[in-house]
PDB file of C-alpha atoms in Angstrom:
ATOM      1  CA  UNK A  26      94.609 167.613 188.912  1.00  0.00           C
ATOM      2  CA  UNK A  27      91.608 168.158 187.113  1.00  0.00           C
ATOM      3  CA  UNK A  28      90.959 166.491 183.379  1.00  0.00           C
ATOM      4  CA  UNK A  29      94.926 165.290 184.323  1.00  0.00           C
ATOM      5  CA  UNK A  30      95.938 161.489 183.425  1.00  0.00           C
ATOM      6  CA  UNK A  31      98.478 159.307 182.771  1.00  0.00           C
ATOM      7  CA  UNK A  32      98.489 158.884 179.080  1.00  0.00           C
ATOM      8  CA  UNK A  33     100.478 155.001 178.976  1.00  0.00           C
ATOM      9  CA  UNK A  34      97.326 154.293 180.984  1.00  0.00           C
ATOM     10  CA  UNK A  35      94.912 155.635 177.694  1.00  0.00           C
ATOM     11  CA  UNK A  36      96.583 153.854 174.506  1.00  0.00           C
ATOM     12  CA  UNK A  37      94.884 154.644 171.409  1.00  0.00           C
ATOM     13  CA  UNK A  38      92.607 152.152 169.516  1.00  0.00           C
ATOM     14  CA  UNK A  39      94.372 150.173 167.164  1.00  0.00           C
ATOM     15  CA  UNK A  40      91.609 149.405 165.071  1.00  0.00           C
ATOM     16  CA  UNK A  41      87.581 148.408 166.748  1.00  0.00           C
ATOM     17  CA  UNK A  42      88.140 145.565 166.865  1.00  0.00           C
ATOM     18  CA  UNK A  43      90.330 146.772 169.880  1.00  0.00           C
ATOM     19  CA  UNK A  44      90.069 144.142 172.912  1.00  0.00           C
ATOM     20  CA  UNK A  45      90.660 145.470 176.888  1.00  0.00           C
ATOM     21  CA  UNK A  46      93.538 142.700 176.602  1.00  0.00           C
ATOM     22  CA  UNK A  47      95.242 144.373 173.184  1.00  0.00           C
ATOM     23  CA  UNK A  48      94.517 147.687 175.527  1.00  0.00           C
ATOM     24  CA  UNK A  49      96.216 145.741 178.658  1.00  0.00           C
ATOM     25  CA  UNK A  50      99.213 145.328 176.623  1.00  0.00           C
ATOM     26  CA  UNK A  51     100.278 148.461 175.387  1.00  0.00           C
ATOM     27  CA  UNK A  52     100.047 149.576 178.559  1.00  0.00           C
ATOM     28  CA  UNK A  53     101.986 146.753 180.580  1.00  0.00           C
ATOM     29  CA  UNK A  54     105.003 147.149 177.071  1.00  0.00           C
ATOM     30  CA  UNK A  55     105.036 150.714 177.932  1.00  0.00           C
ATOM     31  CA  UNK A  56     108.847 152.086 178.821  1.00  0.00           C
ATOM     32  CA  UNK A  57     109.781 153.052 182.936  1.00  0.00           C
ATOM     33  CA  UNK A  58     111.533 155.552 181.293  1.00  0.00           C
ATOM     34  CA  UNK A  59     107.896 156.724 180.019  1.00  0.00           C
ATOM     35  CA  UNK A  60     105.848 155.704 182.540  1.00  0.00           C
ATOM     36  CA  UNK A  61     108.664 157.000 185.365  1.00  0.00           C
ATOM     37  CA  UNK A  62     108.329 160.894 184.087  1.00  0.00           C
ATOM     38  CA  UNK A  63     104.389 160.805 183.770  1.00  0.00           C
ATOM     39  CA  UNK A  64     103.668 159.455 187.345  1.00  0.00           C
ATOM     40  CA  UNK A  65     106.256 161.950 188.390  1.00  0.00           C
ATOM     41  CA  UNK A  66     104.351 164.377 186.350  1.00  0.00           C
ATOM     42  CA  UNK A  67     101.511 163.315 187.824  1.00  0.00           C
ATOM     43  CA  UNK A  68     102.596 162.668 191.798  1.00  0.00           C
ATOM     44  CA  UNK A  69     102.970 166.521 191.752  1.00  0.00           C
ATOM     45  CA  UNK A  70      99.252 167.478 190.567  1.00  0.00           C
ATOM     46  CA  UNK A  71      98.271 166.044 194.186  1.00  0.00           C
ATOM     47  CA  UNK A  72      98.195 168.403 196.874  1.00  0.00           C
ATOM     48  CA  UNK A  73     100.024 166.595 199.763  1.00  0.00           C
ATOM     49  CA  UNK A  74      97.582 167.449 201.602  1.00  0.00           C
ATOM     50  CA  UNK A  75      95.684 164.341 201.255  1.00  0.00           C
ATOM     51  CA  UNK A  76      97.234 162.020 199.864  1.00  0.00           C
ATOM     52  CA  UNK A  77      99.124 159.306 201.852  1.00  0.00           C
ATOM     53  CA  UNK A  78     102.520 159.269 201.823  1.00  0.00           C
ATOM     54  CA  UNK A  79     102.609 155.372 200.453  1.00  0.00           C
ATOM     55  CA  UNK A  80     101.186 156.698 197.146  1.00  0.00           C
ATOM     56  CA  UNK A  81     103.712 158.795 196.566  1.00  0.00           C
ATOM     57  CA  UNK A  82     106.399 156.524 197.289  1.00  0.00           C
ATOM     58  CA  UNK A  83     103.973 154.023 194.762  1.00  0.00           C
ATOM     59  CA  UNK A  84     104.516 157.046 191.828  1.00  0.00           C
ATOM     60  CA  UNK A  85     107.648 157.580 191.967  1.00  0.00           C
ATOM     61  CA  UNK A  86     109.135 154.550 192.853  1.00  0.00           C
ATOM     62  CA  UNK A  87     109.790 151.305 190.823  1.00  0.00           C
ATOM     63  CA  UNK A  88     108.325 152.142 186.563  1.00  0.00           C
ATOM     64  CA  UNK A  89     108.256 149.273 186.148  1.00  0.00           C
ATOM     65  CA  UNK A  90     106.736 147.373 190.380  1.00  0.00           C
ATOM     66  CA  UNK A  91     103.947 149.961 189.670  1.00  0.00           C
ATOM     67  CA  UNK A  92     103.069 150.022 185.974  1.00  0.00           C
ATOM     68  CA  UNK A  93     102.180 145.933 186.391  1.00  0.00           C
ATOM     69  CA  UNK A  94     100.390 147.282 189.560  1.00  0.00           C
ATOM     70  CA  UNK A  95      98.148 149.431 187.597  1.00  0.00           C
ATOM     71  CA  UNK A  96      96.999 147.330 184.159  1.00  0.00           C
ATOM     72  CA  UNK A  97      96.452 144.326 187.899  1.00  0.00           C
ATOM     73  CA  UNK A  98      94.250 147.001 188.609  1.00  0.00           C
ATOM     74  CA  UNK A  99      92.869 148.355 185.175  1.00  0.00           C
ATOM     75  CA  UNK A 100      92.427 144.151 184.862  1.00  0.00           C
ATOM     76  CA  UNK A 101      89.991 144.107 188.338  1.00  0.00           C
ATOM     77  CA  UNK A 102      87.930 147.292 187.082  1.00  0.00           C
ATOM     78  CA  UNK A 103      87.149 145.945 183.781  1.00  0.00           C
ATOM     79  CA  UNK A 104      86.095 143.177 184.875  1.00  0.00           C
ATOM     80  CA  UNK A 105      83.824 144.096 187.762  1.00  0.00           C
ATOM     81  CA  UNK A 106      82.289 147.224 185.891  1.00  0.00           C
ATOM     82  CA  UNK A 107      82.985 147.830 182.530  1.00  0.00           C
ATOM     83  CA  UNK A 108      82.520 143.493 181.290  1.00  0.00           C
ATOM     84  CA  UNK A 109      79.002 142.828 182.777  1.00  0.00           C
ATOM     85  CA  UNK A 110      77.661 145.096 180.285  1.00  0.00           C
ATOM     86  CA  UNK A 111      80.155 145.264 176.956  1.00  0.00           C
ATOM     87  CA  UNK A 112      78.078 143.387 174.934  1.00  0.00           C
ATOM     88  CA  UNK A 113      74.917 146.170 174.814  1.00  0.00           C
ATOM     89  CA  UNK A 114      77.927 149.687 175.024  1.00  0.00           C
ATOM     90  CA  UNK A 115      79.755 146.666 171.834  1.00  0.00           C
ATOM     91  CA  UNK A 116      77.456 147.588 170.009  1.00  0.00           C
ATOM     92  CA  UNK A 117      76.221 150.905 170.499  1.00  0.00           C
ATOM     93  CA  UNK A 118      80.368 152.047 169.423  1.00  0.00           C
ATOM     94  CA  UNK A 119      79.720 149.594 166.492  1.00  0.00           C
ATOM     95  CA  UNK A 120      77.009 151.557 165.267  1.00  0.00           C
ATOM     96  CA  UNK A 121      78.423 155.279 166.128  1.00  0.00           C
ATOM     97  CA  UNK A 122      81.979 153.617 163.803  1.00  0.00           C
ATOM     98  CA  UNK A 123      79.753 153.429 161.286  1.00  0.00           C
ATOM     99  CA  UNK A 124      77.493 156.637 161.174  1.00  0.00           C
ATOM    100  CA  UNK A 125      80.509 158.638 162.006  1.00  0.00           C
ATOM    101  CA  UNK A 126      81.545 156.968 159.059  1.00  0.00           C
ATOM    102  CA  UNK A 127      79.047 157.487 157.136  1.00  0.00           C
ATOM    103  CA  UNK A 128      79.865 161.164 157.787  1.00  0.00           C
ATOM    104  CA  UNK A 129      83.059 160.781 156.804  1.00  0.00           C
ATOM    105  CA  UNK A 130      82.263 159.776 153.108  1.00  0.00           C
ATOM    106  CA  UNK A 131      79.092 161.941 153.092  1.00  0.00           C
ATOM    107  CA  UNK A 132      80.339 165.692 153.520  1.00  0.00           C
ATOM    108  CA  UNK A 133      84.263 164.696 154.801  1.00  0.00           C
ATOM    109  CA  UNK A 134      86.111 165.848 157.693  1.00  0.00           C
ATOM    110  CA  UNK A 135      83.816 169.725 157.709  1.00  0.00           C
ATOM    111  CA  UNK A 136      80.385 166.741 158.193  1.00  0.00           C
ATOM    112  CA  UNK A 137      81.741 164.271 161.148  1.00  0.00           C
ATOM    113  CA  UNK A 138      82.807 167.207 162.719  1.00  0.00           C
ATOM    114  CA  UNK A 139      79.074 168.534 162.225  1.00  0.00           C
ATOM    115  CA  UNK A 140      77.999 166.349 165.140  1.00  0.00           C
ATOM    116  CA  UNK A 141      80.381 165.193 166.733  1.00  0.00           C
ATOM    117  CA  UNK A 142      80.674 168.051 170.288  1.00  0.00           C
ATOM    118  CA  UNK A 143      79.358 171.151 170.984  1.00  0.00           C
ATOM    119  CA  UNK A 144      83.172 171.726 171.712  1.00  0.00           C
ATOM    120  CA  UNK A 145      84.267 170.873 168.347  1.00  0.00           C
ATOM    121  CA  UNK A 146      84.092 172.425 164.847  1.00  0.00           C
ATOM    122  CA  UNK A 147      85.725 171.495 161.972  1.00  0.00           C
ATOM    123  CA  UNK A 148      86.550 175.122 160.031  1.00  0.00           C
ATOM    124  CA  UNK A 149      90.288 176.723 157.989  1.00  0.00           C
ATOM    125  CA  UNK A 150      91.628 173.286 157.449  1.00  0.00           C
ATOM    126  CA  UNK A 151      91.538 172.613 161.202  1.00  0.00           C
ATOM    127  CA  UNK A 152      89.479 171.354 164.059  1.00  0.00           C
ATOM    128  CA  UNK A 153      88.917 173.984 166.745  1.00  0.00           C
ATOM    129  CA  UNK A 154      88.352 172.980 170.402  1.00  0.00           C
ATOM    130  CA  UNK A 155      86.783 174.560 172.666  1.00  0.00           C
ATOM    131  CA  UNK A 156      87.203 174.495 176.468  1.00  0.00           C
ATOM    132  CA  UNK A 157      91.053 172.821 176.705  1.00  0.00           C
ATOM    133  CA  UNK A 158      93.644 173.955 177.622  1.00  0.00           C
ATOM    134  CA  UNK A 159      94.476 176.896 175.354  1.00  0.00           C
ATOM    135  CA  UNK A 160      97.787 176.010 172.580  1.00  0.00           C
ATOM    136  CA  UNK A 161      97.804 174.188 168.874  1.00  0.00           C
ATOM    137  CA  UNK A 162      98.951 170.674 167.457  1.00  0.00           C
ATOM    138  CA  UNK A 163     100.484 169.931 164.455  1.00  0.00           C
ATOM    139  CA  UNK A 164      98.657 166.668 163.287  1.00  0.00           C
ATOM    140  CA  UNK A 165     100.770 165.830 160.288  1.00  0.00           C
ATOM    141  CA  UNK A 166     102.791 163.014 159.959  1.00  0.00           C
ATOM    142  CA  UNK A 167     100.759 161.908 163.852  1.00  0.00           C
ATOM    143  CA  UNK A 168      97.107 161.677 163.242  1.00  0.00           C
ATOM    144  CA  UNK A 169      94.163 161.550 165.131  1.00  0.00           C
ATOM    145  CA  UNK A 170      91.760 158.972 166.173  1.00  0.00           C
ATOM    146  CA  UNK A 171      88.328 159.251 166.886  1.00  0.00           C
ATOM    147  CA  UNK A 172      88.208 156.987 170.001  1.00  0.00           C
ATOM    148  CA  UNK A 173      83.868 157.090 170.949  1.00  0.00           C
ATOM    149  CA  UNK A 174      83.756 156.322 174.656  1.00  0.00           C
ATOM    150  CA  UNK A 175      79.788 154.997 177.286  1.00  0.00           C
ATOM    151  CA  UNK A 176      81.478 156.497 180.336  1.00  0.00           C
ATOM    152  CA  UNK A 177      82.612 161.116 180.478  1.00  0.00           C
ATOM    153  CA  UNK A 178      79.363 162.715 179.017  1.00  0.00           C
ATOM    154  CA  UNK A 179      78.617 164.371 178.075  1.00  0.00           C
ATOM    155  CA  UNK A 180      82.781 165.710 178.257  1.00  0.00           C
ATOM    156  CA  UNK A 181      84.703 165.660 175.573  1.00  0.00           C
ATOM    157  CA  UNK A 182      88.849 164.517 176.031  1.00  0.00           C
ATOM    158  CA  UNK A 183      91.085 164.368 174.338  1.00  0.00           C
ATOM    159  CA  UNK A 184      96.055 162.644 174.306  1.00  0.00           C
ATOM    160  CA  UNK A 185      98.508 162.249 174.115  1.00  0.00           C
ATOM    161  CA  UNK A 186      99.218 165.822 174.188  1.00  0.00           C
ATOM    162  CA  UNK A 187     102.389 165.905 174.287  1.00  0.00           C
ATOM    163  CA  UNK A 188     104.598 167.390 171.895  1.00  0.00           C
ATOM    164  CA  UNK A 189     107.880 165.110 171.436  1.00  0.00           C
ATOM    165  CA  UNK A 190     105.165 162.221 171.611  1.00  0.00           C
ATOM    166  CA  UNK A 191     104.827 159.992 168.336  1.00  0.00           C
ATOM    167  CA  UNK A 192     101.527 157.917 169.206  1.00  0.00           C
ATOM    168  CA  UNK A 193      98.442 159.323 167.137  1.00  0.00           C
ATOM    169  CA  UNK A 194      96.179 161.618 168.983  1.00  0.00           C
ATOM    170  CA  UNK A 195      92.460 160.336 170.328  1.00  0.00           C
ATOM    171  CA  UNK A 196      90.450 162.879 170.776  1.00  0.00           C
ATOM    172  CA  UNK A 197      87.225 160.776 172.574  1.00  0.00           C
ATOM    173  CA  UNK A 198      84.105 162.241 172.712  1.00  0.00           C
ATOM    174  CA  UNK A 199      80.490 160.192 174.447  1.00  0.00           C
ATOM    175  CA  UNK A 200      79.717 158.301 171.731  1.00  0.00           C
ATOM    176  CA  UNK A 201      74.950 158.244 170.313  1.00  0.00           C
ATOM    177  CA  UNK A 202      72.925 156.709 172.179  1.00  0.00           C
ATOM    178  CA  UNK A 203      74.152 156.003 174.929  1.00  0.00           C
ATOM    179  CA  UNK A 204      71.120 156.483 177.435  1.00  0.00           C
ATOM    180  CA  UNK A 205      70.140 153.301 175.414  1.00  0.00           C
ATOM    181  CA  UNK A 206      72.941 151.945 177.676  1.00  0.00           C
ATOM    182  CA  UNK A 207      70.070 152.416 180.826  1.00  0.00           C
ATOM    183  CA  UNK A 208      66.732 151.847 179.241  1.00  0.00           C
ATOM    184  CA  UNK A 209      64.802 148.240 179.481  1.00  0.00           C
ATOM    185  CA  UNK A 210      63.945 147.056 177.028  1.00  0.00           C
ATOM    186  CA  UNK A 211      60.191 146.422 176.567  1.00  0.00           C
ATOM    187  CA  UNK A 212      57.812 144.591 174.474  1.00  0.00           C
ATOM    188  CA  UNK A 213      54.559 145.417 173.963  1.00  0.00           C
ATOM    189  CA  UNK A 214      52.389 142.406 174.915  1.00  0.00           C
ATOM    190  CA  UNK A 215      50.909 143.059 170.980  1.00  0.00           C
ATOM    191  CA  UNK A 216      54.644 141.599 169.456  1.00  0.00           C
ATOM    192  CA  UNK A 217      53.938 139.210 172.277  1.00  0.00           C
ATOM    193  CA  UNK A 218      51.485 138.053 171.440  1.00  0.00           C
ATOM    194  CA  UNK A 219      52.516 137.659 167.245  1.00  0.00           C
ATOM    195  CA  UNK A 220      55.603 136.575 168.608  1.00  0.00           C
ATOM    196  CA  UNK A 221      55.769 134.178 171.023  1.00  0.00           C
ATOM    197  CA  UNK A 222      56.957 135.570 174.667  1.00  0.00           C
ATOM    198  CA  UNK A 223      60.729 134.200 174.209  1.00  0.00           C
ATOM    199  CA  UNK A 224      61.089 136.198 170.616  1.00  0.00           C
ATOM    200  CA  UNK A 225      59.623 139.194 170.798  1.00  0.00           C
ATOM    201  CA  UNK A 226      62.062 139.499 173.486  1.00  0.00           C
ATOM    202  CA  UNK A 227      65.025 138.859 172.350  1.00  0.00           C
ATOM    203  CA  UNK A 228      63.902 140.851 169.601  1.00  0.00           C
ATOM    204  CA  UNK A 229      63.897 144.121 171.847  1.00  0.00           C
ATOM    205  CA  UNK A 230      66.821 143.477 172.897  1.00  0.00           C
ATOM    206  CA  UNK A 231      68.389 143.852 169.189  1.00  0.00           C
ATOM    207  CA  UNK A 232      67.764 147.933 169.889  1.00  0.00           C
ATOM    208  CA  UNK A 233      70.783 148.129 171.023  1.00  0.00           C
ATOM    209  CA  UNK A 234      73.015 146.305 168.516  1.00  0.00           C
ATOM    210  CA  UNK A 235      73.779 143.356 170.046  1.00  0.00           C
ATOM    211  CA  UNK A 236      76.060 139.985 170.368  1.00  0.00           C
ATOM    212  CA  UNK A 237      74.184 135.867 170.967  1.00  0.00           C
ATOM    213  CA  UNK A 238      75.850 135.842 174.145  1.00  0.00           C
ATOM    214  CA  UNK A 239      74.219 139.681 176.000  1.00  0.00           C
ATOM    215  CA  UNK A 240      70.408 138.823 175.274  1.00  0.00           C
ATOM    216  CA  UNK A 241      70.589 135.716 176.608  1.00  0.00           C
ATOM    217  CA  UNK A 242      72.140 136.986 180.177  1.00  0.00           C
ATOM    218  CA  UNK A 243      69.128 139.645 179.884  1.00  0.00           C
ATOM    219  CA  UNK A 244      66.453 137.592 178.692  1.00  0.00           C
ATOM    220  CA  UNK A 245      67.033 134.334 180.514  1.00  0.00           C
ATOM    221  CA  UNK A 246      67.446 132.116 177.700  1.00  0.00           C
ATOM    222  CA  UNK A 247      70.261 129.498 177.067  1.00  0.00           C
ATOM    223  CA  UNK A 248      72.466 130.680 174.038  1.00  0.00           C
ATOM    224  CA  UNK A 249      70.997 127.748 172.089  1.00  0.00           C
ATOM    225  CA  UNK A 250      67.977 129.488 172.543  1.00  0.00           C
ATOM    226  CA  UNK A 251      68.607 132.663 171.759  1.00  0.00           C
ATOM    227  CA  UNK A 252      70.639 132.028 168.504  1.00  0.00           C
ATOM    228  CA  UNK A 253      67.265 130.368 166.794  1.00  0.00           C
ATOM    229  CA  UNK A 254      65.069 132.941 168.014  1.00  0.00           C
ATOM    230  CA  UNK A 255      67.790 135.429 166.398  1.00  0.00           C
ATOM    231  CA  UNK A 256      68.174 132.845 162.659  1.00  0.00           C
ATOM    232  CA  UNK A 257      63.965 133.303 162.143  1.00  0.00           C
ATOM    233  CA  UNK A 258      64.304 136.573 163.274  1.00  0.00           C
ATOM    234  CA  UNK A 259      66.487 137.969 160.505  1.00  0.00           C
ATOM    235  CA  UNK A 260      64.534 135.291 158.096  1.00  0.00           C
ATOM    236  CA  UNK A 261      61.641 137.342 159.068  1.00  0.00           C
ATOM    237  CA  UNK A 262      63.418 140.201 157.672  1.00  0.00           C
ATOM    238  CA  UNK A 263      63.481 141.962 161.158  1.00  0.00           C
ATOM    239  CA  UNK A 264      67.126 141.974 162.038  1.00  0.00           C
ATOM    240  CA  UNK A 265      70.030 141.869 160.703  1.00  0.00           C
ATOM    241  CA  UNK A 266      73.543 140.579 161.213  1.00  0.00           C
ATOM    242  CA  UNK A 267      76.922 141.830 160.679  1.00  0.00           C
ATOM    243  CA  UNK A 268      80.000 139.549 161.499  1.00  0.00           C
ATOM    244  CA  UNK A 269      82.931 142.046 163.610  1.00  0.00           C
ATOM    245  CA  UNK A 270      86.086 139.492 163.711  1.00  0.00           C
ATOM    246  CA  UNK A 271      85.232 137.398 166.160  1.00  0.00           C
ATOM    247  CA  UNK A 272      81.924 138.035 167.083  1.00  0.00           C
ATOM    248  CA  UNK A 273      78.141 138.756 165.390  1.00  0.00           C
ATOM    249  CA  UNK A 274      75.526 141.186 165.624  1.00  0.00           C
ATOM    250  CA  UNK A 275      72.604 141.330 165.639  1.00  0.00           C
ATOM    251  CA  UNK A 276      70.396 144.582 165.233  1.00  0.00           C
ATOM    252  CA  UNK A 277      66.786 145.540 164.197  1.00  0.00           C
ATOM    253  CA  UNK A 278      65.523 146.517 161.222  1.00  0.00           C
ATOM    254  CA  UNK A 279      63.614 149.074 160.751  1.00  0.00           C
ATOM    255  CA  UNK A 280      60.747 147.501 160.274  1.00  0.00           C
ATOM    256  CA  UNK A 281      61.460 145.740 163.758  1.00  0.00           C
ATOM    257  CA  UNK A 282      60.934 149.639 165.274  1.00  0.00           C
ATOM    258  CA  UNK A 283      57.976 149.912 163.779  1.00  0.00           C
ATOM    259  CA  UNK A 284      56.339 147.452 165.051  1.00  0.00           C
ATOM    260  CA  UNK A 285      57.689 148.705 168.517  1.00  0.00           C
ATOM    261  CA  UNK A 286      56.533 152.029 167.899  1.00  0.00           C
ATOM    262  CA  UNK A 287      53.050 150.720 166.754  1.00  0.00           C
ATOM    263  CA  UNK A 288      53.704 152.572 162.876  1.00  0.00           C
ATOM    264  CA  UNK A 289      52.209 148.831 161.547  1.00  0.00           C
TER     265      UNK A 289
END
């Protein structure tokens, strides 16, 4: 079962502002016949010597019950594993999307695939992917959705690969700057003396594009206080503010980055 999973569990995002509830609604709306077929295929790939009988029954029994149970587990996993980091993840995803859009505008498909992933290249009007199952897919009338992810580095994923599927094909690749998720924000003493400890802490957190709530939680300040600091930093030209749907993402400007690197 290496590299395989039921396609219906991983719907292609409908846009850059897709939420977890949007994704789960797509999964919940999957036709039961599709659920049954894909879970049965997945069950066939499992080693019967290591899988409990009740798991086989769950995979090959009532597809509606199995689908709804999987949606519930996906929601629980999101809340426990992803939601606490989502502010930082979302900021980096947004930055990746902005970078890829610029590459597409400047260099076309050759430009965007030049550094997307070492196993992906655009050549002779076709996308070539190394290390995946052999075969070819005609994307005309179907499209290709590029999906950056904070998880699974350094792997590349693609799906659904069924020739009969009408859903857009998704190419899932590691987002730019994923290591920043785990790097602690640094606040050199000189910057803290210049800006004040609270404001310097908030500015450090905007190395990764963030909303107000993320820095507030990480630096232990009230959201209203963080919002005030971000307004001052924006007015001083040290952060930018960009609206994304109902959110506003703040990120460091080049002068702020130079402050932290000792460039000015």
